[in-house]
Amino acid sequence: DGGITQSPKYLFRKEGQNVTLSCEQNLNHDAMYWYRQDPGQGLRLIYYSQIVNDFQKGDIAEGYSVSREKKESFPLTVTSAQKNPTAFYLCASSYRGVGEETQYFGPGTRLLVL
Amino acid sequence: AQSVTQLGSHVSVSEGALVLLRCNYSSSVPPYLFWYVQYPNQGLQLLLKYTSAATLVKGINGFEAEFKKSETSFHLTKPSAHMSDAAEYFCAVSDPDSNYQLIWGAGTKLIIKP
C-alpha cells in the first residue's frame, strides 16, 4: 500500500528539548512538505523540499529544522528556539512539486508541551 | 501575494439539505484551486481540484465546485448532506509567485444536524 506515514501520533516535549517528527513516503514523490495546523488558522508551511539534499523555508521556519538525505524521508526537528510548539503537524508529498499537483497527506503528529 | 478567504468558520445544515461552502481567492490570473477535507485528528484528503479545464469540477463523495473567474470564487456544493460529511473543509490556491506553493484558507467546519 502506497502512502505517507508519520510517527509518533502524539509527542510530548519538555522545556528546552529538541524533538524530531518522522515522515516517510513510498509514493516515489520528489516533493515533500511540512505544515503546522493551529485551530482556526488553516495550514502554514514550515519547510518544503523538491529534491534530495535541498529544501526551502516556508512561511514559519523559525525554530524548526529539516533534512532530506533520502527521497523517502523528510524528518522535522522542533528545536528549543520554537517557543510555542503545541500544534498538529502534517507532512505531505507530491510528484514533482508543481502547481496543479495534488498533495497527499500523512495522518499527522500532535505535539504537546509538558 | 495570493490569499484565500473561506466565509464562515462553522456551517450547520440539516441532513438531506444542500451544502454550500464558500471560497474566494485573490488573483487576476486563473490559478489552480483545491478543496480538501479533514476528519478529526486525521490528515487531509483531496476532494477536487480546478486546473483550467472544465469550470464545473466534480469530486469524491458527491461534492462539486464551480470556478467563477468574474467572482474569483470556487464554492463547494453537495445537493444532499449526509451525516458522514461532518468534517472540516479547506480551500487552497497555488501561488505562482511562491513557486506554486499552496495558500490555505482558514477552514470551514461542517456540522450536520439529524
PDB file of C-alpha atoms in Angstrom:
ATOM      1  CA  ASP A   1       0.000   0.000   0.000  1.00  0.00           C
ATOM      2  CA  GLY A   2       1.435   3.368  -1.026  1.00  0.00           C
ATOM      3  CA  GLY A   3       1.165   6.266   1.317  1.00  0.00           C
ATOM      4  CA  ILE A   4       2.697   8.590   3.866  1.00  0.00           C
ATOM      5  CA  THR A   5       3.416   7.594   7.427  1.00  0.00           C
ATOM      6  CA  GLN A   6       4.099   9.933  10.318  1.00  0.00           C
ATOM      7  CA  SER A   7       5.325   8.981  13.742  1.00  0.00           C
ATOM      8  CA  PRO A   8       4.699   9.268  16.555  1.00  0.00           C
ATOM      9  CA  LYS A   9       0.994  10.073  16.649  1.00  0.00           C
ATOM     10  CA  TYR A  10       1.486  12.058  19.887  1.00  0.00           C
ATOM     11  CA  LEU A  11       4.720  13.628  21.091  1.00  0.00           C
ATOM     12  CA  PHE A  12       5.461  15.387  24.336  1.00  0.00           C
ATOM     13  CA  ARG A  13       8.227  17.943  24.622  1.00  0.00           C
ATOM     14  CA  LYS A  14       9.849  19.270  27.757  1.00  0.00           C
ATOM     15  CA  GLU A  15      11.157  22.824  28.017  1.00  0.00           C
ATOM     16  CA  GLY A  16      14.488  23.268  26.238  1.00  0.00           C
ATOM     17  CA  GLN A  17      14.249  19.942  24.446  1.00  0.00           C
ATOM     18  CA  ASN A  18      14.585  19.279  20.725  1.00  0.00           C
ATOM     19  CA  VAL A  19      12.191  16.704  19.281  1.00  0.00           C
ATOM     20  CA  THR A  20      12.075  15.083  15.851  1.00  0.00           C
ATOM     21  CA  LEU A  21       8.964  14.158  13.917  1.00  0.00           C
ATOM     22  CA  SER A  22       9.248  11.414  11.344  1.00  0.00           C
ATOM     23  CA  CYS A  23       7.732  11.451   7.845  1.00  0.00           C
ATOM     24  CA  GLU A  24       8.193   8.631   5.337  1.00  0.00           C
ATOM     25  CA  GLN A  25       6.586   8.127   1.923  1.00  0.00           C
ATOM     26  CA  ASN A  26       6.649   5.234  -0.531  1.00  0.00           C
ATOM     27  CA  LEU A  27       4.869   7.065  -3.354  1.00  0.00           C
ATOM     28  CA  ASN A  28       8.135   7.814  -5.195  1.00  0.00           C
ATOM     29  CA  HIS A  29       7.359  11.525  -4.916  1.00  0.00           C
ATOM     30  CA  ASP A  30      10.104  14.106  -5.334  1.00  0.00           C
ATOM     31  CA  ALA A  31       8.443  16.874  -3.301  1.00  0.00           C
ATOM     32  CA  MET A  32       7.719  16.786   0.428  1.00  0.00           C
ATOM     33  CA  TYR A  33       6.249  19.387   2.782  1.00  0.00           C
ATOM     34  CA  TRP A  34       5.788  20.134   6.463  1.00  0.00           C
ATOM     35  CA  TYR A  35       2.788  22.118   7.663  1.00  0.00           C
ATOM     36  CA  ARG A  36       1.718  23.343  11.050  1.00  0.00           C
ATOM     37  CA  GLN A  37      -2.000  23.445  11.873  1.00  0.00           C
ATOM     38  CA  ASP A  38      -3.463  25.549  14.659  1.00  0.00           C
ATOM     39  CA  PRO A  39      -7.201  25.834  15.349  1.00  0.00           C
ATOM     40  CA  GLY A  40      -8.898  28.394  13.126  1.00  0.00           C
ATOM     41  CA  GLN A  41      -5.739  29.196  11.152  1.00  0.00           C
ATOM     42  CA  GLY A  42      -5.619  26.700   8.346  1.00  0.00           C
ATOM     43  CA  LEU A  43      -2.264  25.227   7.359  1.00  0.00           C
ATOM     44  CA  ARG A  44       1.013  27.116   7.415  1.00  0.00           C
ATOM     45  CA  LEU A  45       4.058  25.922   5.518  1.00  0.00           C
ATOM     46  CA  ILE A  46       7.183  25.285   7.593  1.00  0.00           C
ATOM     47  CA  TYR A  47       9.617  23.773   5.077  1.00  0.00           C
ATOM     48  CA  TYR A  48       9.460  22.060   1.715  1.00  0.00           C
ATOM     49  CA  SER A  49      11.814  20.041  -0.422  1.00  0.00           C
ATOM     50  CA  GLN A  50      11.598  19.341  -4.132  1.00  0.00           C
ATOM     51  CA  ILE A  51      14.679  17.166  -4.401  1.00  0.00           C
ATOM     52  CA  VAL A  52      17.027  15.186  -2.193  1.00  0.00           C
ATOM     53  CA  ASN A  53      19.600  17.290  -0.316  1.00  0.00           C
ATOM     54  CA  ASP A  54      17.731  20.520  -0.993  1.00  0.00           C
ATOM     55  CA  PHE A  55      14.967  22.287   0.933  1.00  0.00           C
ATOM     56  CA  GLN A  56      13.479  25.746   1.293  1.00  0.00           C
ATOM     57  CA  LYS A  57      11.971  27.682   4.175  1.00  0.00           C
ATOM     58  CA  GLY A  58       8.269  28.260   4.225  1.00  0.00           C
ATOM     59  CA  ASP A  59       6.369  30.997   5.995  1.00  0.00           C
ATOM     60  CA  ILE A  60       7.129  29.922   9.581  1.00  0.00           C
ATOM     61  CA  ALA A  61      10.524  28.185   9.512  1.00  0.00           C
ATOM     62  CA  GLU A  62      11.967  29.870  12.617  1.00  0.00           C
ATOM     63  CA  GLY A  63      12.553  27.335  15.400  1.00  0.00           C
ATOM     64  CA  TYR A  64      12.386  24.338  13.040  1.00  0.00           C
ATOM     65  CA  SER A  65      14.932  22.397  11.009  1.00  0.00           C
ATOM     66  CA  VAL A  66      14.701  19.642   8.399  1.00  0.00           C
ATOM     67  CA  SER A  67      16.878  17.293   6.390  1.00  0.00           C
ATOM     68  CA  ARG A  68      16.316  15.432   3.120  1.00  0.00           C
ATOM     69  CA  GLU A  69      19.014  12.792   2.843  1.00  0.00           C
ATOM     70  CA  LYS A  70      16.728  10.223   1.218  1.00  0.00           C
ATOM     71  CA  LYS A  71      13.881  10.647  -1.237  1.00  0.00           C
ATOM     72  CA  GLU A  72      11.532   8.733   1.055  1.00  0.00           C
ATOM     73  CA  SER A  73      12.210  10.620   4.269  1.00  0.00           C
ATOM     74  CA  PHE A  74      11.791  14.230   5.435  1.00  0.00           C
ATOM     75  CA  PRO A  75      12.159  14.497   9.233  1.00  0.00           C
ATOM     76  CA  LEU A  76      11.268  17.711  11.056  1.00  0.00           C
ATOM     77  CA  THR A  77      13.063  18.821  14.216  1.00  0.00           C
ATOM     78  CA  VAL A  78      11.296  21.213  16.544  1.00  0.00           C
ATOM     79  CA  THR A  79      14.080  22.999  18.380  1.00  0.00           C
ATOM     80  CA  SER A  80      14.073  24.701  21.758  1.00  0.00           C
ATOM     81  CA  ALA A  81      14.002  28.013  19.878  1.00  0.00           C
ATOM     82  CA  GLN A  82      10.380  27.349  18.920  1.00  0.00           C
ATOM     83  CA  LYS A  83       8.614  28.895  21.906  1.00  0.00           C
ATOM     84  CA  ASN A  84       5.090  27.837  21.058  1.00  0.00           C
ATOM     85  CA  PRO A  85       5.350  24.368  19.504  1.00  0.00           C
ATOM     86  CA  THR A  86       1.994  22.981  20.573  1.00  0.00           C
ATOM     87  CA  ALA A  87       0.185  22.186  17.311  1.00  0.00           C
ATOM     88  CA  PHE A  88      -0.803  19.469  14.865  1.00  0.00           C
ATOM     89  CA  TYR A  89       1.978  18.797  12.355  1.00  0.00           C
ATOM     90  CA  LEU A  90       1.192  17.451   8.901  1.00  0.00           C
ATOM     91  CA  CYS A  91       3.590  16.031   6.354  1.00  0.00           C
ATOM     92  CA  ALA A  92       2.642  15.895   2.678  1.00  0.00           C
ATOM     93  CA  SER A  93       4.172  14.885  -0.625  1.00  0.00           C
ATOM     94  CA  SER A  94       3.538  15.463  -4.312  1.00  0.00           C
ATOM     95  CA  TYR A  95       5.005  14.074  -7.523  1.00  0.00           C
ATOM     96  CA  ARG A  96       7.301  16.940  -8.518  1.00  0.00           C
ATOM     97  CA  GLY A  97       6.018  19.945  -6.562  1.00  0.00           C
ATOM     98  CA  VAL A  98       4.498  21.879  -9.455  1.00  0.00           C
ATOM     99  CA  GLY A  99       1.320  23.920  -9.327  1.00  0.00           C
ATOM    100  CA  GLU A 100      -1.524  21.641 -10.311  1.00  0.00           C
ATOM    101  CA  GLU A 101      -0.350  18.544  -8.465  1.00  0.00           C
ATOM    102  CA  THR A 102      -2.280  17.007  -5.619  1.00  0.00           C
ATOM    103  CA  GLN A 103      -0.546  16.947  -2.266  1.00  0.00           C
ATOM    104  CA  TYR A 104      -1.025  13.723  -0.309  1.00  0.00           C
ATOM    105  CA  PHE A 105      -1.055  13.974   3.456  1.00  0.00           C
ATOM    106  CA  GLY A 106       0.053  11.780   6.312  1.00  0.00           C
ATOM    107  CA  PRO A 107      -2.105  11.240   9.420  1.00  0.00           C
ATOM    108  CA  GLY A 108      -0.318  13.919  11.444  1.00  0.00           C
ATOM    109  CA  THR A 109       1.589  14.217  14.717  1.00  0.00           C
ATOM    110  CA  ARG A 110       0.199  16.151  17.660  1.00  0.00           C
ATOM    111  CA  LEU A 111       2.933  17.866  19.661  1.00  0.00           C
ATOM    112  CA  LEU A 112       2.236  18.878  23.242  1.00  0.00           C
ATOM    113  CA  VAL A 113       4.462  20.713  25.694  1.00  0.00           C
ATOM    114  CA  LEU A 114       4.859  19.336  29.218  1.00  0.00           C
TER     115      LEU A 114
ATOM    116  CA  ALA B   1       0.627  37.501  -2.913  1.00  0.00           C
ATOM    117  CA  GLN B   2      -2.323  35.187  -3.102  1.00  0.00           C
ATOM    118  CA  SER B   3      -4.880  34.926  -0.335  1.00  0.00           C
ATOM    119  CA  VAL B   4      -7.865  32.678   0.259  1.00  0.00           C
ATOM    120  CA  THR B   5     -10.994  33.557   2.204  1.00  0.00           C
ATOM    121  CA  GLN B   6     -13.455  30.979   3.433  1.00  0.00           C
ATOM    122  CA  LEU B   7     -16.655  32.609   4.618  1.00  0.00           C
ATOM    123  CA  GLY B   8     -17.895  31.079   7.858  1.00  0.00           C
ATOM    124  CA  SER B   9     -15.718  29.136  10.278  1.00  0.00           C
ATOM    125  CA  HIS B  10     -18.736  26.908  11.004  1.00  0.00           C
ATOM    126  CA  VAL B  11     -21.626  25.953   8.729  1.00  0.00           C
ATOM    127  CA  SER B  12     -24.574  23.931  10.023  1.00  0.00           C
ATOM    128  CA  VAL B  13     -27.046  22.143   7.739  1.00  0.00           C
ATOM    129  CA  SER B  14     -29.700  19.510   8.245  1.00  0.00           C
ATOM    130  CA  GLU B  15     -29.194  16.010   6.909  1.00  0.00           C
ATOM    131  CA  GLY B  16     -30.513  15.921   3.335  1.00  0.00           C
ATOM    132  CA  ALA B  17     -30.143  19.676   2.825  1.00  0.00           C
ATOM    133  CA  LEU B  18     -27.896  21.468   0.351  1.00  0.00           C
ATOM    134  CA  VAL B  19     -24.301  22.045   1.423  1.00  0.00           C
ATOM    135  CA  LEU B  20     -22.640  25.287   0.287  1.00  0.00           C
ATOM    136  CA  LEU B  21     -19.142  26.169   1.481  1.00  0.00           C
ATOM    137  CA  ARG B  22     -17.723  29.419   0.171  1.00  0.00           C
ATOM    138  CA  CYS B  23     -14.191  30.130  -1.041  1.00  0.00           C
ATOM    139  CA  ASN B  24     -12.861  33.319  -2.617  1.00  0.00           C
ATOM    140  CA  TYR B  25      -9.319  33.879  -3.786  1.00  0.00           C
ATOM    141  CA  SER B  26      -7.348  36.960  -4.778  1.00  0.00           C
ATOM    142  CA  SER B  27      -5.753  36.679  -8.180  1.00  0.00           C
ATOM    143  CA  SER B  28      -6.013  38.245 -11.595  1.00  0.00           C
ATOM    144  CA  VAL B  29      -4.512  35.132 -13.159  1.00  0.00           C
ATOM    145  CA  PRO B  30      -6.571  31.927 -13.208  1.00  0.00           C
ATOM    146  CA  PRO B  31      -4.934  29.789 -10.550  1.00  0.00           C
ATOM    147  CA  TYR B  32      -5.035  26.163  -9.579  1.00  0.00           C
ATOM    148  CA  LEU B  33      -7.672  25.660  -6.866  1.00  0.00           C
ATOM    149  CA  PHE B  34      -8.226  22.812  -4.451  1.00  0.00           C
ATOM    150  CA  TRP B  35     -10.725  21.619  -1.861  1.00  0.00           C
ATOM    151  CA  TYR B  36      -9.530  19.232   0.832  1.00  0.00           C
ATOM    152  CA  VAL B  37     -11.452  17.537   3.658  1.00  0.00           C
ATOM    153  CA  GLN B  38     -10.132  16.721   7.120  1.00  0.00           C
ATOM    154  CA  TYR B  39     -11.819  14.377   9.579  1.00  0.00           C
ATOM    155  CA  PRO B  40     -10.964  14.829  13.287  1.00  0.00           C
ATOM    156  CA  ASN B  41      -7.339  14.098  14.159  1.00  0.00           C
ATOM    157  CA  GLN B  42      -6.536  12.936  10.638  1.00  0.00           C
ATOM    158  CA  GLY B  43      -4.640  14.214   7.642  1.00  0.00           C
ATOM    159  CA  LEU B  44      -6.225  15.970   4.683  1.00  0.00           C
ATOM    160  CA  GLN B  45      -7.734  14.263   1.665  1.00  0.00           C
ATOM    161  CA  LEU B  46      -8.300  15.854  -1.741  1.00  0.00           C
ATOM    162  CA  LEU B  47     -11.963  16.341  -2.649  1.00  0.00           C
ATOM    163  CA  LEU B  48     -11.442  18.011  -6.030  1.00  0.00           C
ATOM    164  CA  LYS B  49      -9.274  20.475  -7.920  1.00  0.00           C
ATOM    165  CA  TYR B  50      -9.559  23.008 -10.716  1.00  0.00           C
ATOM    166  CA  THR B  51      -6.724  23.035 -13.262  1.00  0.00           C
ATOM    167  CA  SER B  52      -8.172  25.249 -16.049  1.00  0.00           C
ATOM    168  CA  ALA B  53     -10.160  22.522 -17.789  1.00  0.00           C
ATOM    169  CA  ALA B  54     -13.921  22.450 -17.093  1.00  0.00           C
ATOM    170  CA  THR B  55     -15.183  25.192 -14.779  1.00  0.00           C
ATOM    171  CA  LEU B  56     -17.530  22.762 -13.023  1.00  0.00           C
ATOM    172  CA  VAL B  57     -15.421  20.202 -11.220  1.00  0.00           C
ATOM    173  CA  LYS B  58     -16.794  17.002  -9.770  1.00  0.00           C
ATOM    174  CA  GLY B  59     -15.096  15.367  -6.829  1.00  0.00           C
ATOM    175  CA  ILE B  60     -15.445  12.477  -4.460  1.00  0.00           C
ATOM    176  CA  ASN B  61     -18.366  11.796  -2.122  1.00  0.00           C
ATOM    177  CA  GLY B  62     -20.824  13.717  -4.334  1.00  0.00           C
ATOM    178  CA  PHE B  63     -19.156  17.116  -3.968  1.00  0.00           C
ATOM    179  CA  GLU B  64     -18.623  19.552  -6.799  1.00  0.00           C
ATOM    180  CA  ALA B  65     -17.288  23.090  -7.180  1.00  0.00           C
ATOM    181  CA  GLU B  66     -17.642  25.767  -9.808  1.00  0.00           C
ATOM    182  CA  PHE B  67     -14.826  28.093 -10.808  1.00  0.00           C
ATOM    183  CA  LYS B  68     -16.150  31.618 -11.467  1.00  0.00           C
ATOM    184  CA  LYS B  69     -13.394  33.907 -12.680  1.00  0.00           C
ATOM    185  CA  SER B  70     -15.548  37.046 -12.608  1.00  0.00           C
ATOM    186  CA  GLU B  71     -16.329  36.468  -8.932  1.00  0.00           C
ATOM    187  CA  THR B  72     -12.900  34.976  -8.039  1.00  0.00           C
ATOM    188  CA  SER B  73     -14.814  32.190  -6.340  1.00  0.00           C
ATOM    189  CA  PHE B  74     -14.626  28.419  -6.081  1.00  0.00           C
ATOM    190  CA  HIS B  75     -17.549  27.436  -3.861  1.00  0.00           C
ATOM    191  CA  LEU B  76     -18.081  23.807  -2.843  1.00  0.00           C
ATOM    192  CA  THR B  77     -21.540  22.253  -3.009  1.00  0.00           C
ATOM    193  CA  LYS B  78     -23.309  18.962  -2.389  1.00  0.00           C
ATOM    194  CA  PRO B  79     -27.025  18.546  -3.134  1.00  0.00           C
ATOM    195  CA  SER B  80     -27.870  16.439  -0.088  1.00  0.00           C
ATOM    196  CA  ALA B  81     -25.852  16.359   3.131  1.00  0.00           C
ATOM    197  CA  HIS B  82     -25.094  13.103   4.897  1.00  0.00           C
ATOM    198  CA  MET B  83     -24.025  12.636   8.496  1.00  0.00           C
ATOM    199  CA  SER B  84     -20.681  11.310   7.246  1.00  0.00           C
ATOM    200  CA  ASP B  85     -19.945  14.710   5.627  1.00  0.00           C
ATOM    201  CA  ALA B  86     -19.302  16.256   9.054  1.00  0.00           C
ATOM    202  CA  ALA B  87     -15.684  17.368   8.857  1.00  0.00           C
ATOM    203  CA  GLU B  88     -13.528  20.426   8.264  1.00  0.00           C
ATOM    204  CA  TYR B  89     -13.103  21.637   4.692  1.00  0.00           C
ATOM    205  CA  PHE B  90     -10.172  23.641   3.392  1.00  0.00           C
ATOM    206  CA  CYS B  91      -9.866  25.640   0.196  1.00  0.00           C
ATOM    207  CA  ALA B  92      -6.375  26.240  -1.208  1.00  0.00           C
ATOM    208  CA  VAL B  93      -4.857  28.077  -4.160  1.00  0.00           C
ATOM    209  CA  SER B  94      -1.429  27.606  -5.694  1.00  0.00           C
ATOM    210  CA  ASP B  95       0.639  30.783  -5.712  1.00  0.00           C
ATOM    211  CA  PRO B  96       2.732  31.297  -8.864  1.00  0.00           C
ATOM    212  CA  ASP B  97       4.758  33.954  -7.016  1.00  0.00           C
ATOM    213  CA  SER B  98       5.876  31.394  -4.414  1.00  0.00           C
ATOM    214  CA  ASN B  99       6.922  28.503  -6.596  1.00  0.00           C
ATOM    215  CA  TYR B 100       3.295  27.332  -6.756  1.00  0.00           C
ATOM    216  CA  GLN B 101       3.115  26.567  -3.050  1.00  0.00           C
ATOM    217  CA  LEU B 102      -0.389  26.214  -1.668  1.00  0.00           C
ATOM    218  CA  ILE B 103      -2.001  29.104   0.166  1.00  0.00           C
ATOM    219  CA  TRP B 104      -4.712  27.803   2.512  1.00  0.00           C
ATOM    220  CA  GLY B 105      -7.975  29.180   3.743  1.00  0.00           C
ATOM    221  CA  ALA B 106      -8.714  29.024   7.478  1.00  0.00           C
ATOM    222  CA  GLY B 107     -11.164  26.168   7.030  1.00  0.00           C
ATOM    223  CA  THR B 108     -14.904  25.686   7.499  1.00  0.00           C
ATOM    224  CA  LYS B 109     -16.252  23.139   9.927  1.00  0.00           C
ATOM    225  CA  LEU B 110     -19.373  21.491   8.512  1.00  0.00           C
ATOM    226  CA  ILE B 111     -21.921  20.386  11.108  1.00  0.00           C
ATOM    227  CA  ILE B 112     -24.746  18.068  10.076  1.00  0.00           C
ATOM    228  CA  LYS B 113     -27.947  18.166  12.128  1.00  0.00           C
ATOM    229  CA  PRO B 114     -30.018  14.968  12.211  1.00  0.00           C
TER     230      PRO B 114
END
